[in-house]
Amino acid sequence: MSRRRSRGMSACHTEAVQQRRNTMKWIASMALALCAGGAFAADYPTRPITLIVPYGPGGTNDILARAIANKISPTLGQTVVVNNRPGAGGNIGAQQVATAEPDGYTLLLASSGVFAVNKWLYRSLRYDPAQAFAPVILAGSVPNVLIVDTEVPAKTLPELVKYAKSAQPSLNYASMGTGTSGHLCAELFKAQAGIEAEHIAYPGSAAALTALLGHQVQLMCDNLPTALPQIKAGRARALAVSSAERAPLLPDTPTVAESGFPGFDATAWFGIAAPAGTPAPIVERLNKEINAALQAPDVARILGEQGVSFRPNTPAQFSQFISAESAKWRDVIERTGSRAD
């Protein structure tokens, strides 16, 4: 019996030794990888960087991307090339970045849809944004503005709520498409206000605005810069902006939160990310350069013209923001049963 016990103890000792050896090998390999990653990051960048915008040219995402690219190219010492890859609500371009090498040479500038909405909206999405990307920076946000047809007898948000609750038949509201910031903003407001309004999706903001101006729908949430000309011309009436603070482009218009709905915040926002696994020193370098670029007077002027507000932030802060936004819009999408495919 003592021999069997001795053999068992010997086997256990051998296994423990092997486990320690395997652990030491793993630690050594990780240390080597970290050293290699650090050395790689120290030399970064050594060639041009591609910044993918998963939408067409000319929109706020594109304008913001080009302003950033032009500003950080000299400080990085390499050209940052903006590449538009539109389609499927941003999913085509985002998929390209999600599957790119995590070396810092392929980046994504996209709106809230890609980072926090499409996961819940598209059954066919082939990647999980929470796992596919390394957040770099929240590059800015644009408020939506809740506007009504001038024939609607409401000049404040409480008046609109009262009118909507008594309207027969119920009101219609326009959006620039299912899952867009305007659609989700309106649905969040409906839920908090306890009102009914039928959603009518249009192929873009211009078509939705045309429907409002033509008295085909009674209200909509639209990106402020897009709706502003119609508001200033008196063809649409602004009741509230969806951001937590008043918008500089419309300073006399209260926020939804001020109008009786505390905590309401439903902005369109834009972020920059790299593929998951990109070395942390590279992510930090990009964050530092882009933070500085977005605070430069010439870039800040471009942002202001687009109604974009920016506050300096870290990759960790952006990551936390994405998580909170994703949870908020998941609840809205699940409650409404909205789908884009």
GROMACS .gro file of C-alpha atoms in nm:
model
  341
    1MET     CA    1   0.000   0.000   0.000
    2SER     CA    2   0.288   0.236   0.082
    3ARG     CA    3   0.432   0.176  -0.268
    4ARG     CA    4   0.096   0.264  -0.432
    5ARG     CA    5   0.070   0.575  -0.214
    6SER     CA    6   0.427   0.669  -0.308
    7ARG     CA    7   0.353   0.623  -0.679
    8GLY     CA    8   0.036   0.837  -0.647
    9MET     CA    9   0.224   1.112  -0.470
   10SER     CA   10   0.497   1.097  -0.734
   11ALA     CA   11   0.239   1.129  -1.013
   12CYS     CA   12   0.077   1.426  -0.841
   13HIS     CA   13   0.417   1.588  -0.795
   14THR     CA   14   0.502   1.535  -1.162
   15GLU     CA   15   0.169   1.683  -1.272
   16ALA     CA   16   0.216   1.985  -1.046
   17VAL     CA   17   0.566   2.043  -1.183
   18GLN     CA   18   0.433   2.023  -1.539
   19GLN     CA   19   0.154   2.269  -1.458
   20ARG     CA   20   0.410   2.511  -1.314
   21ARG     CA   21   0.624   2.474  -1.625
   22ASN     CA   22   0.323   2.538  -1.850
   23THR     CA   23   0.229   2.842  -1.644
   24MET     CA   24   0.583   2.981  -1.667
   25LYS     CA   25   0.584   2.923  -2.043
   26TRP     CA   26   0.252   3.109  -2.074
   27ILE     CA   27   0.381   3.400  -1.864
   28ALA     CA   28   0.698   3.414  -2.072
   29SER     CA   29   0.505   3.409  -2.398
   30MET     CA   30   0.270   3.685  -2.278
   31ALA     CA   31   0.564   3.897  -2.166
   32LEU     CA   32   0.728   3.848  -2.505
   33ALA     CA   33   0.404   3.943  -2.681
   34LEU     CA   34   0.366   4.255  -2.466
   35CYS     CA   35   0.723   4.357  -2.535
   36ALA     CA   36   0.674   4.302  -2.905
   37GLY     CA   37   0.347   4.496  -2.897
   38GLY     CA   38   0.514   4.779  -2.708
   39ALA     CA   39   0.799   4.795  -2.954
   40PHE     CA   40   0.553   4.786  -3.244
   41ALA     CA   41   0.349   5.065  -3.087
   42ALA     CA   42   0.658   5.278  -3.029
   43ASP     CA   43   0.724   5.282  -3.404
   44TYR     CA   44   0.358   5.343  -3.496
   45PRO     CA   45   0.264   5.457  -3.751
   46THR     CA   46   0.508   5.362  -4.027
   47ARG     CA   47   0.261   5.372  -4.317
   48PRO     CA   48  -0.070   5.542  -4.410
   49ILE     CA   49  -0.379   5.479  -4.197
   50THR     CA   50  -0.723   5.409  -4.342
   51LEU     CA   51  -1.020   5.569  -4.166
   52ILE     CA   52  -1.336   5.397  -4.287
   53VAL     CA   53  -1.663   5.589  -4.283
   54PRO     CA   54  -1.950   5.341  -4.340
   55TYR     CA   55  -2.171   5.605  -4.503
   56GLY     CA   56  -2.166   5.810  -4.823
   57PRO     CA   57  -1.968   6.132  -4.872
   58GLY     CA   58  -2.100   6.468  -4.758
   59GLY     CA   59  -2.275   6.378  -4.432
   60THR     CA   60  -2.171   6.479  -4.082
   61ASN     CA   61  -1.974   6.155  -4.031
   62ASP     CA   62  -1.777   6.220  -4.349
   63ILE     CA   63  -1.713   6.588  -4.274
   64LEU     CA   64  -1.598   6.502  -3.923
   65ALA     CA   65  -1.372   6.221  -4.047
   66ARG     CA   66  -1.200   6.443  -4.304
   67ALA     CA   67  -1.147   6.723  -4.055
   68ILE     CA   68  -0.985   6.481  -3.810
   69ALA     CA   69  -0.778   6.308  -4.080
   70ASN     CA   70  -0.640   6.637  -4.209
   71LYS     CA   71  -0.548   6.747  -3.858
   72ILE     CA   72  -0.379   6.433  -3.726
   73SER     CA   73  -0.189   6.334  -4.041
   74PRO     CA   74   0.095   6.584  -3.976
   75THR     CA   75   0.122   6.501  -3.605
   76LEU     CA   76   0.128   6.125  -3.672
   77GLY     CA   77   0.373   6.167  -3.957
   78GLN     CA   78   0.160   5.954  -4.189
   79THR     CA   79  -0.139   6.024  -4.412
   80VAL     CA   80  -0.481   5.930  -4.280
   81VAL     CA   81  -0.698   5.835  -4.578
   82VAL     CA   82  -1.078   5.853  -4.546
   83ASN     CA   83  -1.253   5.567  -4.724
   84ASN     CA   84  -1.633   5.574  -4.761
   85ARG     CA   85  -1.794   5.228  -4.751
   86PRO     CA   86  -2.171   5.287  -4.730
   87GLY     CA   87  -2.448   5.029  -4.705
   88ALA     CA   88  -2.673   4.832  -4.469
   89GLY     CA   89  -2.698   5.103  -4.204
   90GLY     CA   90  -2.319   5.121  -4.170
   91ASN     CA   91  -2.273   4.746  -4.131
   92ILE     CA   92  -2.070   4.692  -4.450
   93GLY     CA   93  -1.793   4.933  -4.358
   94ALA     CA   94  -1.803   4.832  -3.992
   95GLN     CA   95  -1.765   4.466  -4.087
   96GLN     CA   96  -1.451   4.552  -4.283
   97VAL     CA   97  -1.296   4.712  -3.976
   98ALA     CA   98  -1.414   4.434  -3.745
   99THR     CA   99  -1.222   4.177  -3.951
  100ALA     CA  100  -0.913   4.392  -4.019
  101GLU     CA  101  -0.574   4.330  -3.862
  102PRO     CA  102  -0.560   4.487  -3.514
  103ASP     CA  103  -0.251   4.691  -3.595
  104GLY     CA  104  -0.388   5.047  -3.587
  105TYR     CA  105  -0.385   5.093  -3.964
  106THR     CA  106  -0.759   5.043  -4.016
  107LEU     CA  107  -0.995   5.260  -3.812
  108LEU     CA  108  -1.369   5.323  -3.809
  109LEU     CA  109  -1.560   5.647  -3.766
  110ALA     CA  110  -1.928   5.567  -3.732
  111SER     CA  111  -2.246   5.685  -3.567
  112SER     CA  112  -2.435   5.546  -3.271
  113GLY     CA  113  -2.619   5.302  -3.497
  114VAL     CA  114  -2.309   5.093  -3.563
  115PHE     CA  115  -2.188   5.089  -3.203
  116ALA     CA  116  -2.511   5.070  -3.002
  117VAL     CA  117  -2.818   5.006  -3.219
  118ASN     CA  118  -2.759   4.772  -3.512
  119LYS     CA  119  -2.681   4.477  -3.286
  120TRP     CA  120  -3.047   4.479  -3.177
  121LEU     CA  121  -3.192   4.591  -3.510
  122TYR     CA  122  -3.033   4.350  -3.758
  123ARG     CA  123  -3.077   3.975  -3.723
  124SER     CA  124  -2.815   3.923  -3.995
  125LEU     CA  125  -2.535   4.115  -3.822
  126ARG     CA  126  -2.221   3.903  -3.841
  127TYR     CA  127  -2.027   4.063  -3.558
  128ASP     CA  128  -2.088   4.184  -3.204
  129PRO     CA  129  -1.979   4.550  -3.175
  130ALA     CA  130  -1.899   4.499  -2.807
  131GLN     CA  131  -1.644   4.229  -2.899
  132ALA     CA  132  -1.532   4.345  -3.243
  133PHE     CA  133  -1.397   4.692  -3.167
  134ALA     CA  134  -1.151   4.868  -2.939
  135PRO     CA  135  -1.312   5.206  -2.859
  136VAL     CA  136  -1.078   5.499  -2.922
  137ILE     CA  137  -1.281   5.816  -2.867
  138LEU     CA  138  -1.630   5.962  -2.863
  139ALA     CA  139  -1.576   6.221  -3.135
  140GLY     CA  140  -1.890   6.429  -3.090
  141SER     CA  141  -2.267   6.440  -3.068
  142VAL     CA  142  -2.553   6.621  -3.239
  143PRO     CA  143  -2.891   6.678  -3.074
  144ASN     CA  144  -3.216   6.584  -3.234
  145VAL     CA  145  -3.490   6.843  -3.228
  146LEU     CA  146  -3.856   6.757  -3.184
  147ILE     CA  147  -4.047   6.958  -3.443
  148VAL     CA  148  -4.415   6.976  -3.530
  149ASP     CA  149  -4.622   7.078  -3.828
  150THR     CA  150  -4.719   7.445  -3.788
  151GLU     CA  151  -5.085   7.340  -3.797
  152VAL     CA  152  -5.042   7.147  -3.472
  153PRO     CA  153  -5.182   7.365  -3.189
  154ALA     CA  154  -4.889   7.309  -2.954
  155LYS     CA  155  -4.608   7.549  -2.877
  156THR     CA  156  -4.452   7.355  -2.589
  157LEU     CA  157  -4.385   6.990  -2.519
  158PRO     CA  158  -4.648   6.965  -2.241
  159GLU     CA  159  -4.902   7.112  -2.484
  160LEU     CA  160  -4.804   6.851  -2.745
  161VAL     CA  161  -4.850   6.570  -2.493
  162LYS     CA  162  -5.194   6.700  -2.400
  163TYR     CA  163  -5.289   6.735  -2.766
  164ALA     CA  164  -5.157   6.389  -2.857
  165LYS     CA  165  -5.356   6.221  -2.578
  166SER     CA  166  -5.680   6.373  -2.704
  167ALA     CA  167  -5.617   6.347  -3.079
  168GLN     CA  168  -5.852   6.124  -3.277
  169PRO     CA  169  -5.717   5.950  -3.475
  170SER     CA  170  -5.375   5.934  -3.314
  171LEU     CA  171  -5.089   6.143  -3.450
  172ASN     CA  172  -4.837   6.027  -3.708
  173TYR     CA  173  -4.466   6.094  -3.681
  174ALA     CA  174  -4.200   6.074  -3.950
  175SER     CA  175  -3.847   5.940  -3.930
  176MET     CA  176  -3.558   5.907  -4.172
  177GLY     CA  177  -3.575   5.528  -4.139
  178THR     CA  178  -3.620   5.244  -3.891
  179GLY     CA  179  -3.351   5.241  -3.626
  180THR     CA  180  -3.222   5.591  -3.701
  181SER     CA  181  -3.159   5.834  -3.418
  182GLY     CA  182  -3.477   6.024  -3.506
  183HIS     CA  183  -3.690   5.709  -3.490
  184LEU     CA  184  -3.547   5.594  -3.158
  185CYS     CA  185  -3.564   5.944  -3.011
  186ALA     CA  186  -3.934   5.964  -3.093
  187GLU     CA  187  -4.003   5.617  -2.952
  188LEU     CA  188  -3.820   5.700  -2.630
  189PHE     CA  189  -4.023   6.019  -2.598
  190LYS     CA  190  -4.351   5.834  -2.666
  191ALA     CA  191  -4.272   5.586  -2.390
  192GLN     CA  192  -4.182   5.853  -2.135
  193ALA     CA  193  -4.475   6.079  -2.227
  194GLY     CA  194  -4.728   5.796  -2.243
  195ILE     CA  195  -4.864   5.899  -2.583
  196GLU     CA  196  -4.949   5.715  -2.903
  197ALA     CA  197  -4.819   5.816  -3.245
  198GLU     CA  198  -4.785   5.599  -3.553
  199HIS     CA  199  -4.437   5.567  -3.701
  200ILE     CA  200  -4.399   5.635  -4.073
  201ALA     CA  201  -4.047   5.569  -4.201
  202TYR     CA  202  -3.917   5.762  -4.501
  203PRO     CA  203  -3.603   5.705  -4.710
  204GLY     CA  204  -3.397   5.978  -4.549
  205SER     CA  205  -3.437   6.304  -4.364
  206ALA     CA  206  -3.528   6.512  -4.670
  207ALA     CA  207  -3.828   6.293  -4.751
  208ALA     CA  208  -3.940   6.290  -4.388
  209LEU     CA  209  -3.917   6.669  -4.364
  210THR     CA  210  -4.111   6.705  -4.689
  211ALA     CA  211  -4.391   6.496  -4.538
  212LEU     CA  212  -4.399   6.716  -4.228
  213LEU     CA  213  -4.402   7.039  -4.430
  214GLY     CA  214  -4.677   6.893  -4.647
  215HIS     CA  215  -4.895   6.825  -4.339
  216GLN     CA  216  -4.885   6.448  -4.401
  217VAL     CA  217  -4.742   6.386  -4.053
  218GLN     CA  218  -4.764   6.595  -3.740
  219LEU     CA  219  -4.423   6.562  -3.578
  220MET     CA  220  -4.074   6.419  -3.604
  221CYS     CA  221  -3.736   6.412  -3.434
  222ASP     CA  222  -3.465   6.521  -3.675
  223ASN     CA  223  -3.096   6.605  -3.647
  224LEU     CA  224  -3.084   6.973  -3.554
  225PRO     CA  225  -2.857   7.094  -3.839
  226THR     CA  226  -3.089   6.934  -4.096
  227ALA     CA  227  -3.409   7.078  -3.951
  228LEU     CA  228  -3.269   7.421  -3.861
  229PRO     CA  229  -3.335   7.596  -4.197
  230GLN     CA  230  -3.703   7.495  -4.184
  231ILE     CA  231  -3.729   7.610  -3.822
  232LYS     CA  232  -3.571   7.948  -3.899
  233ALA     CA  233  -3.798   7.991  -4.201
  234GLY     CA  234  -4.105   7.930  -3.984
  235ARG     CA  235  -4.212   7.622  -4.180
  236ALA     CA  236  -4.166   7.391  -3.879
  237ARG     CA  237  -4.196   7.460  -3.507
  238ALA     CA  238  -3.927   7.344  -3.265
  239LEU     CA  239  -4.057   7.234  -2.927
  240ALA     CA  240  -3.747   7.084  -2.762
  241VAL     CA  241  -3.399   6.949  -2.826
  242SER     CA  242  -3.311   6.596  -2.722
  243SER     CA  243  -2.970   6.662  -2.567
  244ALA     CA  244  -2.903   6.697  -2.196
  245GLU     CA  245  -2.811   7.064  -2.248
  246ARG     CA  246  -2.949   7.334  -2.476
  247ALA     CA  247  -2.806   7.348  -2.825
  248PRO     CA  248  -2.590   7.649  -2.923
  249LEU     CA  249  -2.760   7.655  -3.265
  250LEU     CA  250  -3.102   7.689  -3.098
  251PRO     CA  251  -3.034   7.845  -2.758
  252ASP     CA  252  -3.390   7.960  -2.685
  253THR     CA  253  -3.540   7.613  -2.732
  254PRO     CA  254  -3.559   7.407  -2.410
  255THR     CA  255  -3.443   7.050  -2.375
  256VAL     CA  256  -3.688   6.762  -2.345
  257ALA     CA  257  -3.559   6.716  -1.990
  258GLU     CA  258  -3.637   7.079  -1.904
  259SER     CA  259  -3.985   7.034  -2.046
  260GLY     CA  260  -4.091   6.780  -1.787
  261PHE     CA  261  -3.898   6.462  -1.873
  262PRO     CA  262  -3.591   6.452  -1.645
  263GLY     CA  263  -3.293   6.255  -1.770
  264PHE     CA  264  -3.408   6.244  -2.131
  265ASP     CA  265  -3.109   6.229  -2.367
  266ALA     CA  266  -3.128   6.099  -2.722
  267THR     CA  267  -2.854   6.246  -2.936
  268ALA     CA  268  -2.690   6.126  -3.252
  269TRP     CA  269  -2.323   6.066  -3.179
  270PHE     CA  270  -2.006   5.968  -3.358
  271GLY     CA  271  -1.716   5.755  -3.240
  272ILE     CA  272  -1.384   5.621  -3.359
  273ALA     CA  273  -1.275   5.263  -3.296
  274ALA     CA  274  -1.006   5.019  -3.399
  275PRO     CA  275  -1.035   4.641  -3.440
  276ALA     CA  276  -1.044   4.452  -3.111
  277GLY     CA  277  -0.697   4.346  -3.004
  278THR     CA  278  -0.525   4.664  -3.119
  279PRO     CA  279  -0.236   4.727  -2.876
  280ALA     CA  280  -0.333   4.964  -2.595
  281PRO     CA  281  -0.040   5.204  -2.660
  282ILE     CA  282  -0.168   5.257  -3.016
  283VAL     CA  283  -0.523   5.319  -2.895
  284GLU     CA  284  -0.392   5.567  -2.638
  285ARG     CA  285  -0.178   5.745  -2.899
  286LEU     CA  286  -0.476   5.781  -3.132
  287ASN     CA  287  -0.696   5.904  -2.848
  288LYS     CA  288  -0.440   6.168  -2.754
  289GLU     CA  289  -0.398   6.294  -3.112
  290ILE     CA  290  -0.772   6.302  -3.188
  291ASN     CA  291  -0.857   6.471  -2.858
  292ALA     CA  292  -0.612   6.747  -2.949
  293ALA     CA  293  -0.740   6.770  -3.306
  294LEU     CA  294  -1.104   6.809  -3.202
  295GLN     CA  295  -1.011   7.098  -2.972
  296ALA     CA  296  -0.811   7.284  -3.237
  297PRO     CA  297  -0.986   7.611  -3.334
  298ASP     CA  298  -1.018   7.528  -3.705
  299VAL     CA  299  -1.166   7.184  -3.637
  300ALA     CA  300  -1.389   7.319  -3.359
  301ARG     CA  301  -1.527   7.571  -3.610
  302ILE     CA  302  -1.615   7.290  -3.853
  303LEU     CA  303  -1.782   7.096  -3.573
  304GLY     CA  304  -1.980   7.403  -3.469
  305GLU     CA  305  -2.107   7.453  -3.823
  306GLN     CA  306  -2.237   7.095  -3.815
  307GLY     CA  307  -2.396   7.137  -3.473
  308VAL     CA  308  -2.149   6.889  -3.323
  309SER     CA  309  -2.041   6.927  -2.961
  310PHE     CA  310  -1.730   6.757  -2.820
  311ARG     CA  311  -1.585   6.695  -2.477
  312PRO     CA  312  -1.243   6.533  -2.424
  313ASN     CA  313  -1.271   6.168  -2.323
  314THR     CA  314  -1.069   5.849  -2.282
  315PRO     CA  315  -1.109   5.506  -2.446
  316ALA     CA  316  -1.244   5.370  -2.117
  317GLN     CA  317  -1.503   5.647  -2.094
  318PHE     CA  318  -1.612   5.587  -2.452
  319SER     CA  319  -1.642   5.214  -2.385
  320GLN     CA  320  -1.866   5.278  -2.083
  321PHE     CA  321  -2.075   5.522  -2.288
  322ILE     CA  322  -2.129   5.262  -2.563
  323SER     CA  323  -2.245   5.006  -2.306
  324ALA     CA  324  -2.497   5.247  -2.155
  325GLU     CA  325  -2.630   5.355  -2.495
  326SER     CA  326  -2.656   4.995  -2.616
  327ALA     CA  327  -2.865   4.898  -2.313
  328LYS     CA  328  -3.093   5.200  -2.353
  329TRP     CA  329  -3.166   5.140  -2.721
  330ARG     CA  330  -3.199   4.764  -2.676
  331ASP     CA  331  -3.493   4.827  -2.445
  332VAL     CA  332  -3.656   5.067  -2.692
  333ILE     CA  333  -3.609   4.832  -2.988
  334GLU     CA  334  -3.735   4.527  -2.800
  335ARG     CA  335  -4.040   4.716  -2.676
  336THR     CA  336  -4.133   4.839  -3.024
  337GLY     CA  337  -4.036   4.519  -3.207
  338SER     CA  338  -3.842   4.724  -3.463
  339ARG     CA  339  -3.633   4.535  -3.719
  340ALA     CA  340  -3.434   4.646  -4.021
  341ASP     CA  341  -3.409   4.305  -4.191
   0.00000   0.00000   0.00000
